[in-house]
């Protein structure tokens, strides 16, 4: 994959995509955090940009539809035949968020017990965890807590973003869906995860969901970068003065109030 090729036009995010359900959203702001918007306008996003790739892992019971979900978004395809993922697989997706290039590496892991120990070795370093369950199988919702616990053993619970995704929405009747959603919202709130319901067969909510993942991961990355930079302000440029070969920092411009 060429990281320098232009981003596809349908992967450009100029606004914050909205949550599905207010009761289980990671945050309910209508817009990106003002510090993030400001940093992007001034191209002060540090390492978040062309060369930084954020890792997202997708976990959940076997056959809940993890691979189909990724394939619907990345390749716009759907396969009705089940082929178990063996170990892991991954796809790269490039976005442009508020004018800044941003890449997600989507790790599709195996749900089958016999491949789980291979898959779990790839959990480390995730910035977002997507836990998938089947909206038509209550046991798969119950198992999400264990999937989360396993994924969090390898990651920092305070910094990772969580998404709980109900799959195969096309197979539920409206009445069945309402009942399942009530339980799923409770689980999402306990986990502090954002809740989504999708269908990879029809494509319902798939693009909206991944755009939200990209936007919130990007926002968290830029905020963390701004935090880390502290006194060393992002955007300060080290220049070599050709006259005396000294290294010096360029004087930083006065920041507008939204960036302080
Ligand atoms: N009707 C319907 N079927 C789906 C949907 N998503 C997946 N399926 C079917 O469910 C089966 C399993 O899908 P996969 O995506 O392979 O499941 P998985 O979670 O990746 O399974 P493992 O790799 O074993 O962990 C396949 O037969 C899919 O066609 C959906 O949105 N609607
Ligand atoms: Mg799979």
PDB file of C-alpha atoms and ligand atoms in Angstrom:
ATOM      1  CA  UNK A   1       0.000   0.000   0.000  1.00  0.00           C
ATOM      2  CA  UNK A   2       1.341   3.404  -0.955  1.00  0.00           C
ATOM      3  CA  UNK A   3       1.006   5.711   2.052  1.00  0.00           C
ATOM      4  CA  UNK A   4       1.652   8.729  -0.137  1.00  0.00           C
ATOM      5  CA  UNK A   5      -1.096   8.048  -2.713  1.00  0.00           C
ATOM      6  CA  UNK A   6      -4.076  10.408  -2.436  1.00  0.00           C
ATOM      7  CA  UNK A   7      -6.812   9.353  -0.035  1.00  0.00           C
ATOM      8  CA  UNK A   8     -10.022   8.094  -1.714  1.00  0.00           C
ATOM      9  CA  UNK A   9     -12.616  10.837  -1.979  1.00  0.00           C
ATOM     10  CA  UNK A  10     -15.108   8.758  -0.016  1.00  0.00           C
ATOM     11  CA  UNK A  11     -12.695   8.498   2.931  1.00  0.00           C
ATOM     12  CA  UNK A  12     -12.541  12.220   3.615  1.00  0.00           C
ATOM     13  CA  UNK A  13     -14.036  13.381   6.924  1.00  0.00           C
ATOM     14  CA  UNK A  14     -14.648  17.087   7.312  1.00  0.00           C
ATOM     15  CA  UNK A  15     -17.079  16.754  10.226  1.00  0.00           C
ATOM     16  CA  UNK A  16     -17.455  14.538  13.259  1.00  0.00           C
ATOM     17  CA  UNK A  17     -19.700  11.565  12.372  1.00  0.00           C
ATOM     18  CA  UNK A  18     -22.455  11.161  14.970  1.00  0.00           C
ATOM     19  CA  UNK A  19     -23.111   8.310  17.394  1.00  0.00           C
ATOM     20  CA  UNK A  20     -25.911   5.763  16.878  1.00  0.00           C
ATOM     21  CA  UNK A  21     -27.442   5.880  20.373  1.00  0.00           C
ATOM     22  CA  UNK A  22     -26.947   8.717  22.817  1.00  0.00           C
ATOM     23  CA  UNK A  23     -27.242   6.340  25.826  1.00  0.00           C
ATOM     24  CA  UNK A  24     -24.133   4.455  24.720  1.00  0.00           C
ATOM     25  CA  UNK A  25     -21.876   6.934  22.942  1.00  0.00           C
ATOM     26  CA  UNK A  26     -18.209   7.542  23.730  1.00  0.00           C
ATOM     27  CA  UNK A  27     -19.040  11.237  23.713  1.00  0.00           C
ATOM     28  CA  UNK A  28     -22.000  13.284  22.543  1.00  0.00           C
ATOM     29  CA  UNK A  29     -20.290  16.448  21.266  1.00  0.00           C
ATOM     30  CA  UNK A  30     -21.563  17.514  17.827  1.00  0.00           C
ATOM     31  CA  UNK A  31     -18.088  18.592  16.674  1.00  0.00           C
ATOM     32  CA  UNK A  32     -14.484  17.598  17.097  1.00  0.00           C
ATOM     33  CA  UNK A  33     -12.799  18.880  20.259  1.00  0.00           C
ATOM     34  CA  UNK A  34     -11.888  22.561  19.649  1.00  0.00           C
ATOM     35  CA  UNK A  35      -8.208  21.904  20.407  1.00  0.00           C
ATOM     36  CA  UNK A  36      -8.168  19.194  17.742  1.00  0.00           C
ATOM     37  CA  UNK A  37      -9.837  21.409  15.127  1.00  0.00           C
ATOM     38  CA  UNK A  38      -7.388  24.178  15.898  1.00  0.00           C
ATOM     39  CA  UNK A  39      -4.320  21.894  15.796  1.00  0.00           C
ATOM     40  CA  UNK A  40      -5.459  20.533  12.412  1.00  0.00           C
ATOM     41  CA  UNK A  41      -5.999  24.000  10.963  1.00  0.00           C
ATOM     42  CA  UNK A  42      -2.448  24.886  11.964  1.00  0.00           C
ATOM     43  CA  UNK A  43      -1.050  21.479  10.932  1.00  0.00           C
ATOM     44  CA  UNK A  44       0.227  20.947  14.483  1.00  0.00           C
ATOM     45  CA  UNK A  45      -0.791  17.287  14.814  1.00  0.00           C
ATOM     46  CA  UNK A  46       2.742  16.024  15.393  1.00  0.00           C
ATOM     47  CA  UNK A  47       3.195  12.356  14.585  1.00  0.00           C
ATOM     48  CA  UNK A  48      -0.530  11.945  13.859  1.00  0.00           C
ATOM     49  CA  UNK A  49      -0.575  12.305  10.119  1.00  0.00           C
ATOM     50  CA  UNK A  50       1.072  10.762   7.166  1.00  0.00           C
ATOM     51  CA  UNK A  51       3.267   8.205   8.909  1.00  0.00           C
ATOM     52  CA  UNK A  52       1.280   7.199  11.975  1.00  0.00           C
ATOM     53  CA  UNK A  53      -0.915   4.123  11.731  1.00  0.00           C
ATOM     54  CA  UNK A  54      -3.463   3.344  14.427  1.00  0.00           C
ATOM     55  CA  UNK A  55      -4.200  -0.247  15.296  1.00  0.00           C
ATOM     56  CA  UNK A  56      -7.779  -1.417  15.726  1.00  0.00           C
ATOM     57  CA  UNK A  57      -8.583  -4.978  16.756  1.00  0.00           C
ATOM     58  CA  UNK A  58     -11.854  -6.757  16.031  1.00  0.00           C
ATOM     59  CA  UNK A  59     -12.796  -9.573  18.421  1.00  0.00           C
ATOM     60  CA  UNK A  60     -15.868 -11.691  19.191  1.00  0.00           C
ATOM     61  CA  UNK A  61     -17.323 -15.212  18.971  1.00  0.00           C
ATOM     62  CA  UNK A  62     -16.829 -17.356  15.911  1.00  0.00           C
ATOM     63  CA  UNK A  63     -19.134 -16.648  12.997  1.00  0.00           C
ATOM     64  CA  UNK A  64     -20.577 -13.411  14.424  1.00  0.00           C
ATOM     65  CA  UNK A  65     -19.500 -11.658  11.224  1.00  0.00           C
ATOM     66  CA  UNK A  66     -16.176  -9.904  11.982  1.00  0.00           C
ATOM     67  CA  UNK A  67     -14.604 -10.706   8.615  1.00  0.00           C
ATOM     68  CA  UNK A  68     -17.766  -9.780   6.700  1.00  0.00           C
ATOM     69  CA  UNK A  69     -17.926  -6.444   8.520  1.00  0.00           C
ATOM     70  CA  UNK A  70     -14.363  -5.531   7.564  1.00  0.00           C
ATOM     71  CA  UNK A  71     -14.847  -6.774   4.000  1.00  0.00           C
ATOM     72  CA  UNK A  72     -18.039  -4.778   3.547  1.00  0.00           C
ATOM     73  CA  UNK A  73     -16.269  -1.589   4.541  1.00  0.00           C
ATOM     74  CA  UNK A  74     -12.848  -2.124   2.936  1.00  0.00           C
ATOM     75  CA  UNK A  75     -13.847  -4.001  -0.238  1.00  0.00           C
ATOM     76  CA  UNK A  76     -17.612  -3.471  -0.449  1.00  0.00           C
ATOM     77  CA  UNK A  77     -18.117  -7.230  -0.761  1.00  0.00           C
ATOM     78  CA  UNK A  78     -20.179  -9.806   1.117  1.00  0.00           C
ATOM     79  CA  UNK A  79     -19.643 -13.579   1.162  1.00  0.00           C
ATOM     80  CA  UNK A  80     -22.547 -15.686   2.400  1.00  0.00           C
ATOM     81  CA  UNK A  81     -20.309 -18.729   2.872  1.00  0.00           C
ATOM     82  CA  UNK A  82     -18.540 -19.005   6.210  1.00  0.00           C
ATOM     83  CA  UNK A  83     -14.756 -19.316   6.053  1.00  0.00           C
ATOM     84  CA  UNK A  84     -13.239 -19.235   9.518  1.00  0.00           C
ATOM     85  CA  UNK A  85     -10.389 -16.789  10.039  1.00  0.00           C
ATOM     86  CA  UNK A  86      -7.282 -18.718  11.008  1.00  0.00           C
ATOM     87  CA  UNK A  87      -5.263 -16.674  13.490  1.00  0.00           C
ATOM     88  CA  UNK A  88      -5.469 -13.118  12.174  1.00  0.00           C
ATOM     89  CA  UNK A  89      -5.763 -11.072   9.046  1.00  0.00           C
ATOM     90  CA  UNK A  90      -5.545  -7.332   8.528  1.00  0.00           C
ATOM     91  CA  UNK A  91      -6.643  -4.537   6.222  1.00  0.00           C
ATOM     92  CA  UNK A  92      -5.359  -0.982   5.963  1.00  0.00           C
ATOM     93  CA  UNK A  93      -7.725   1.918   5.454  1.00  0.00           C
ATOM     94  CA  UNK A  94      -6.598   5.454   4.778  1.00  0.00           C
ATOM     95  CA  UNK A  95      -8.674   8.482   5.705  1.00  0.00           C
ATOM     96  CA  UNK A  96      -8.278  12.189   5.674  1.00  0.00           C
ATOM     97  CA  UNK A  97      -9.654  13.790   8.827  1.00  0.00           C
ATOM     98  CA  UNK A  98      -9.887  17.591   9.006  1.00  0.00           C
ATOM     99  CA  UNK A  99      -7.323  17.741   6.231  1.00  0.00           C
ATOM    100  CA  UNK A 100      -4.823  15.421   7.985  1.00  0.00           C
ATOM    101  CA  UNK A 101      -4.022  11.961   6.543  1.00  0.00           C
ATOM    102  CA  UNK A 102      -4.858   9.195   9.015  1.00  0.00           C
ATOM    103  CA  UNK A 103      -4.523   5.415   8.620  1.00  0.00           C
ATOM    104  CA  UNK A 104      -6.241   2.608  10.430  1.00  0.00           C
ATOM    105  CA  UNK A 105      -4.921  -0.924  10.517  1.00  0.00           C
ATOM    106  CA  UNK A 106      -7.933  -3.189  11.068  1.00  0.00           C
ATOM    107  CA  UNK A 107      -6.963  -6.525  12.638  1.00  0.00           C
ATOM    108  CA  UNK A 108      -9.518  -9.252  12.014  1.00  0.00           C
ATOM    109  CA  UNK A 109      -9.021 -11.962  14.646  1.00  0.00           C
ATOM    110  CA  UNK A 110     -10.268 -15.547  14.835  1.00  0.00           C
ATOM    111  CA  UNK A 111     -13.238 -16.335  17.059  1.00  0.00           C
ATOM    112  CA  UNK A 112     -12.696 -20.103  17.024  1.00  0.00           C
ATOM    113  CA  UNK A 113     -11.281 -21.356  20.311  1.00  0.00           C
ATOM    114  CA  UNK A 114      -8.482 -23.348  18.657  1.00  0.00           C
ATOM    115  CA  UNK A 115      -7.093 -20.227  16.924  1.00  0.00           C
ATOM    116  CA  UNK A 116      -7.621 -17.876  19.856  1.00  0.00           C
ATOM    117  CA  UNK A 117      -4.143 -18.166  21.338  1.00  0.00           C
ATOM    118  CA  UNK A 118      -2.540 -17.224  18.001  1.00  0.00           C
ATOM    119  CA  UNK A 119      -4.953 -14.307  17.599  1.00  0.00           C
ATOM    120  CA  UNK A 120      -4.429 -12.972  21.127  1.00  0.00           C
ATOM    121  CA  UNK A 121      -0.725 -12.434  20.473  1.00  0.00           C
ATOM    122  CA  UNK A 122      -1.803  -9.636  18.090  1.00  0.00           C
ATOM    123  CA  UNK A 123      -3.978  -7.781  20.610  1.00  0.00           C
ATOM    124  CA  UNK A 124      -1.173  -5.578  21.975  1.00  0.00           C
ATOM    125  CA  UNK A 125      -0.904  -1.905  21.072  1.00  0.00           C
ATOM    126  CA  UNK A 126      -4.530  -1.410  20.026  1.00  0.00           C
ATOM    127  CA  UNK A 127      -5.949   2.087  20.125  1.00  0.00           C
ATOM    128  CA  UNK A 128      -9.482   0.872  19.591  1.00  0.00           C
ATOM    129  CA  UNK A 129     -11.166  -2.467  20.304  1.00  0.00           C
ATOM    130  CA  UNK A 130     -14.266  -3.498  18.380  1.00  0.00           C
ATOM    131  CA  UNK A 131     -16.195  -6.297  20.108  1.00  0.00           C
ATOM    132  CA  UNK A 132     -18.711  -7.905  17.775  1.00  0.00           C
ATOM    133  CA  UNK A 133     -21.739 -10.006  18.742  1.00  0.00           C
ATOM    134  CA  UNK A 134     -24.621 -11.417  16.714  1.00  0.00           C
ATOM    135  CA  UNK A 135     -27.876  -9.534  17.342  1.00  0.00           C
ATOM    136  CA  UNK A 136     -29.710 -12.855  16.930  1.00  0.00           C
ATOM    137  CA  UNK A 137     -27.660 -14.821  19.451  1.00  0.00           C
ATOM    138  CA  UNK A 138     -27.836 -13.687  23.059  1.00  0.00           C
ATOM    139  CA  UNK A 139     -24.952 -15.961  24.091  1.00  0.00           C
ATOM    140  CA  UNK A 140     -22.620 -14.056  21.785  1.00  0.00           C
ATOM    141  CA  UNK A 141     -23.571 -10.836  23.633  1.00  0.00           C
ATOM    142  CA  UNK A 142     -22.861 -12.487  26.994  1.00  0.00           C
ATOM    143  CA  UNK A 143     -19.435 -13.589  25.756  1.00  0.00           C
ATOM    144  CA  UNK A 144     -18.425 -10.015  24.829  1.00  0.00           C
ATOM    145  CA  UNK A 145     -17.342  -9.352  28.438  1.00  0.00           C
ATOM    146  CA  UNK A 146     -14.793 -12.150  28.255  1.00  0.00           C
ATOM    147  CA  UNK A 147     -13.537 -10.956  24.857  1.00  0.00           C
ATOM    148  CA  UNK A 148     -13.072  -7.503  26.313  1.00  0.00           C
ATOM    149  CA  UNK A 149     -11.267  -8.811  29.400  1.00  0.00           C
ATOM    150  CA  UNK A 150      -8.845 -10.791  27.208  1.00  0.00           C
ATOM    151  CA  UNK A 151      -8.176  -7.836  24.899  1.00  0.00           C
ATOM    152  CA  UNK A 152      -7.609  -5.487  27.830  1.00  0.00           C
ATOM    153  CA  UNK A 153      -4.948  -7.783  29.330  1.00  0.00           C
ATOM    154  CA  UNK A 154      -2.722  -6.658  26.466  1.00  0.00           C
ATOM    155  CA  UNK A 155      -3.733  -2.987  26.378  1.00  0.00           C
ATOM    156  CA  UNK A 156      -4.044   0.102  28.540  1.00  0.00           C
ATOM    157  CA  UNK A 157      -7.723   0.269  29.591  1.00  0.00           C
ATOM    158  CA  UNK A 158      -7.481   4.010  30.280  1.00  0.00           C
ATOM    159  CA  UNK A 159      -6.510   4.977  26.760  1.00  0.00           C
ATOM    160  CA  UNK A 160      -8.176   2.440  24.473  1.00  0.00           C
ATOM    161  CA  UNK A 161     -11.529   3.245  22.791  1.00  0.00           C
ATOM    162  CA  UNK A 162     -14.204   0.541  22.956  1.00  0.00           C
ATOM    163  CA  UNK A 163     -17.002  -0.227  20.494  1.00  0.00           C
ATOM    164  CA  UNK A 164     -19.687  -2.877  20.985  1.00  0.00           C
ATOM    165  CA  UNK A 165     -21.174  -3.868  17.635  1.00  0.00           C
ATOM    166  CA  UNK A 166     -24.277  -5.979  17.060  1.00  0.00           C
ATOM    167  CA  UNK A 167     -24.085  -7.706  13.658  1.00  0.00           C
ATOM    168  CA  UNK A 168     -26.546  -9.313  11.215  1.00  0.00           C
ATOM    169  CA  UNK A 169     -29.256  -6.724  11.847  1.00  0.00           C
ATOM    170  CA  UNK A 170     -30.974  -7.853   8.633  1.00  0.00           C
ATOM    171  CA  UNK A 171     -31.877 -11.156  10.328  1.00  0.00           C
ATOM    172  CA  UNK A 172     -33.805  -9.609  13.262  1.00  0.00           C
ATOM    173  CA  UNK A 173     -37.437  -8.571  13.158  1.00  0.00           C
ATOM    174  CA  UNK A 174     -38.028  -5.057  14.531  1.00  0.00           C
ATOM    175  CA  UNK A 175     -39.519  -6.549  17.725  1.00  0.00           C
ATOM    176  CA  UNK A 176     -36.574  -8.906  18.271  1.00  0.00           C
ATOM    177  CA  UNK A 177     -34.180  -6.075  17.599  1.00  0.00           C
ATOM    178  CA  UNK A 178     -35.741  -3.827  20.240  1.00  0.00           C
ATOM    179  CA  UNK A 179     -35.338  -6.520  22.902  1.00  0.00           C
ATOM    180  CA  UNK A 180     -31.741  -7.268  21.972  1.00  0.00           C
ATOM    181  CA  UNK A 181     -30.824  -3.604  21.794  1.00  0.00           C
ATOM    182  CA  UNK A 182     -32.083  -3.042  25.331  1.00  0.00           C
ATOM    183  CA  UNK A 183     -29.670  -5.697  26.660  1.00  0.00           C
ATOM    184  CA  UNK A 184     -26.840  -4.576  24.414  1.00  0.00           C
ATOM    185  CA  UNK A 185     -27.119  -0.959  25.564  1.00  0.00           C
ATOM    186  CA  UNK A 186     -26.757  -2.137  29.181  1.00  0.00           C
ATOM    187  CA  UNK A 187     -23.643  -4.139  28.335  1.00  0.00           C
ATOM    188  CA  UNK A 188     -22.187  -1.221  26.377  1.00  0.00           C
ATOM    189  CA  UNK A 189     -22.760   1.158  29.289  1.00  0.00           C
ATOM    190  CA  UNK A 190     -21.094  -1.269  31.748  1.00  0.00           C
ATOM    191  CA  UNK A 191     -18.092  -1.594  29.439  1.00  0.00           C
ATOM    192  CA  UNK A 192     -18.007   2.137  28.641  1.00  0.00           C
ATOM    193  CA  UNK A 193     -18.214   1.205  24.995  1.00  0.00           C
ATOM    194  CA  UNK A 194     -20.044   2.909  22.142  1.00  0.00           C
ATOM    195  CA  UNK A 195     -22.902   0.803  20.777  1.00  0.00           C
ATOM    196  CA  UNK A 196     -23.592   0.171  17.075  1.00  0.00           C
ATOM    197  CA  UNK A 197     -25.865  -2.200  15.148  1.00  0.00           C
ATOM    198  CA  UNK A 198     -24.931  -3.124  11.576  1.00  0.00           C
ATOM    199  CA  UNK A 199     -25.642  -5.439   8.693  1.00  0.00           C
ATOM    200  CA  UNK A 200     -22.791  -6.448   6.413  1.00  0.00           C
ATOM    201  CA  UNK A 201     -25.316  -8.049   4.055  1.00  0.00           C
ATOM    202  CA  UNK A 202     -27.228  -4.820   3.368  1.00  0.00           C
ATOM    203  CA  UNK A 203     -24.409  -2.462   4.410  1.00  0.00           C
ATOM    204  CA  UNK A 204     -26.647  -0.711   6.969  1.00  0.00           C
ATOM    205  CA  UNK A 205     -24.545   1.503   9.289  1.00  0.00           C
ATOM    206  CA  UNK A 206     -21.241  -0.082   8.226  1.00  0.00           C
ATOM    207  CA  UNK A 207     -19.701   3.034   6.716  1.00  0.00           C
ATOM    208  CA  UNK A 208     -21.141   5.282   9.457  1.00  0.00           C
ATOM    209  CA  UNK A 209     -19.644   2.990  12.075  1.00  0.00           C
ATOM    210  CA  UNK A 210     -16.109   2.881  10.646  1.00  0.00           C
ATOM    211  CA  UNK A 211     -16.140   6.634  10.044  1.00  0.00           C
ATOM    212  CA  UNK A 212     -16.994   7.118  13.696  1.00  0.00           C
ATOM    213  CA  UNK A 213     -14.150   4.753  14.711  1.00  0.00           C
ATOM    214  CA  UNK A 214     -11.711   6.663  12.496  1.00  0.00           C
ATOM    215  CA  UNK A 215     -12.861  10.071  13.754  1.00  0.00           C
ATOM    216  CA  UNK A 216     -12.789   9.206  17.464  1.00  0.00           C
ATOM    217  CA  UNK A 217      -9.445   7.414  17.196  1.00  0.00           C
ATOM    218  CA  UNK A 218      -8.005  10.382  15.326  1.00  0.00           C
ATOM    219  CA  UNK A 219      -9.376  12.821  17.910  1.00  0.00           C
ATOM    220  CA  UNK A 220      -7.955  10.790  20.821  1.00  0.00           C
ATOM    221  CA  UNK A 221      -4.582  10.555  19.080  1.00  0.00           C
ATOM    222  CA  UNK A 222      -4.323  14.284  18.466  1.00  0.00           C
ATOM    223  CA  UNK A 223      -5.401  15.120  22.033  1.00  0.00           C
ATOM    224  CA  UNK A 224      -2.813  12.680  23.408  1.00  0.00           C
ATOM    225  CA  UNK A 225      -0.176  14.178  21.139  1.00  0.00           C
ATOM    226  CA  UNK A 226      -1.025  17.718  22.292  1.00  0.00           C
ATOM    227  CA  UNK A 227      -0.887  16.550  25.909  1.00  0.00           C
ATOM    228  CA  UNK A 228       2.455  14.809  25.437  1.00  0.00           C
ATOM    229  CA  UNK A 229       4.015  17.723  23.677  1.00  0.00           C
ATOM    230  CA  UNK A 230       3.467  19.918  26.761  1.00  0.00           C
ATOM    231  CA  UNK A 231       6.223  22.521  26.853  1.00  0.00           C
ATOM    232  CA  UNK A 232       7.691  21.124  23.629  1.00  0.00           C
ATOM    233  CA  UNK A 233       4.954  22.545  21.440  1.00  0.00           C
ATOM    234  CA  UNK A 234       3.920  20.531  18.380  1.00  0.00           C
ATOM    235  CA  UNK A 235       4.799  22.429  15.265  1.00  0.00           C
ATOM    236  CA  UNK A 236       8.016  23.959  16.535  1.00  0.00           C
ATOM    237  CA  UNK A 237      10.453  23.357  13.733  1.00  0.00           C
ATOM    238  CA  UNK A 238      14.122  22.611  14.171  1.00  0.00           C
ATOM    239  CA  UNK A 239      16.099  24.442  11.498  1.00  0.00           C
ATOM    240  CA  UNK A 240      19.755  24.329  10.612  1.00  0.00           C
ATOM    241  CA  UNK A 241      21.238  27.802  10.306  1.00  0.00           C
ATOM    242  CA  UNK A 242      23.572  27.516   7.350  1.00  0.00           C
ATOM    243  CA  UNK A 243      25.765  30.441   8.544  1.00  0.00           C
ATOM    244  CA  UNK A 244      26.937  29.102  11.870  1.00  0.00           C
ATOM    245  CA  UNK A 245      25.696  25.483  11.787  1.00  0.00           C
ATOM    246  CA  UNK A 246      23.768  26.049  15.012  1.00  0.00           C
ATOM    247  CA  UNK A 247      20.546  24.216  15.670  1.00  0.00           C
ATOM    248  CA  UNK A 248      17.789  26.455  16.888  1.00  0.00           C
ATOM    249  CA  UNK A 249      14.035  26.328  17.425  1.00  0.00           C
ATOM    250  CA  UNK A 250      11.937  28.752  15.444  1.00  0.00           C
ATOM    251  CA  UNK A 251      10.045  31.229  17.629  1.00  0.00           C
ATOM    252  CA  UNK A 252       6.546  29.882  18.131  1.00  0.00           C
ATOM    253  CA  UNK A 253       3.655  32.087  17.135  1.00  0.00           C
ATOM    254  CA  UNK A 254       1.157  33.198  19.766  1.00  0.00           C
ATOM    255  CA  UNK A 255      -1.536  30.524  19.953  1.00  0.00           C
ATOM    256  CA  UNK A 256      -5.241  31.338  19.622  1.00  0.00           C
ATOM    257  CA  UNK A 257      -7.230  30.692  22.848  1.00  0.00           C
ATOM    258  CA  UNK A 258      -8.783  27.432  21.561  1.00  0.00           C
ATOM    259  CA  UNK A 259      -5.346  25.827  21.396  1.00  0.00           C
ATOM    260  CA  UNK A 260      -4.204  26.627  24.943  1.00  0.00           C
TER     261      UNK A 260
HETATM  262  N1  LIG B   1     -27.437 -12.384   7.060  1.00  0.00           N
HETATM  263  C1  LIG B   1     -26.230 -11.997   7.413  1.00  0.00           C
HETATM  264  N2  LIG B   1     -25.226 -12.882   7.481  1.00  0.00           N
HETATM  265  C2  LIG B   1     -23.999 -12.452   7.848  1.00  0.00           C
HETATM  266  C3  LIG B   1     -23.737 -11.086   8.151  1.00  0.00           C
HETATM  267  N3  LIG B   1     -22.450 -10.968   8.498  1.00  0.00           N
HETATM  268  C4  LIG B   1     -21.919 -12.189   8.382  1.00  0.00           C
HETATM  269  N4  LIG B   1     -22.842 -13.096   7.993  1.00  0.00           N
HETATM  270  C5  LIG B   1     -22.621 -14.530   7.749  1.00  0.00           C
HETATM  271  O1  LIG B   1     -22.144 -15.123   8.959  1.00  0.00           O
HETATM  272  C6  LIG B   1     -21.152 -16.115   8.678  1.00  0.00           C
HETATM  273  C7  LIG B   1     -19.881 -15.819   9.438  1.00  0.00           C
HETATM  274  O2  LIG B   1     -19.319 -14.587   9.029  1.00  0.00           O
HETATM  275  P1  LIG B   1     -17.770 -14.240   9.242  1.00  0.00           P
HETATM  276  O3  LIG B   1     -17.613 -12.807   8.940  1.00  0.00           O
HETATM  277  O4  LIG B   1     -16.916 -15.207   8.521  1.00  0.00           O
HETATM  278  O5  LIG B   1     -17.632 -14.507  10.812  1.00  0.00           O
HETATM  279  P2  LIG B   1     -16.340 -14.280  11.746  1.00  0.00           P
HETATM  280  O6  LIG B   1     -16.804 -13.577  12.959  1.00  0.00           O
HETATM  281  O7  LIG B   1     -15.269 -13.621  10.970  1.00  0.00           O
HETATM  282  O8  LIG B   1     -15.936 -15.773  12.126  1.00  0.00           O
HETATM  283  P3  LIG B   1     -14.457 -16.301  12.616  1.00  0.00           P
HETATM  284  O9  LIG B   1     -13.481 -15.873  11.595  1.00  0.00           O
HETATM  285  O10 LIG B   1     -14.570 -17.788  12.699  1.00  0.00           O
HETATM  286  O11 LIG B   1     -14.207 -15.719  13.961  1.00  0.00           O
HETATM  287  C8  LIG B   1     -20.964 -16.106   7.154  1.00  0.00           C
HETATM  288  O12 LIG B   1     -21.733 -17.173   6.604  1.00  0.00           O
HETATM  289  C9  LIG B   1     -21.540 -14.782   6.716  1.00  0.00           C
HETATM  290  O13 LIG B   1     -22.050 -14.790   5.415  1.00  0.00           O
HETATM  291  C10 LIG B   1     -24.835 -10.159   8.061  1.00  0.00           C
HETATM  292  O14 LIG B   1     -24.718  -8.946   8.300  1.00  0.00           O
HETATM  293  N5  LIG B   1     -26.049 -10.671   7.699  1.00  0.00           N
HETATM  294 MG1  LIG B   2     -13.401 -14.221  10.425  1.00  0.00          MG
END
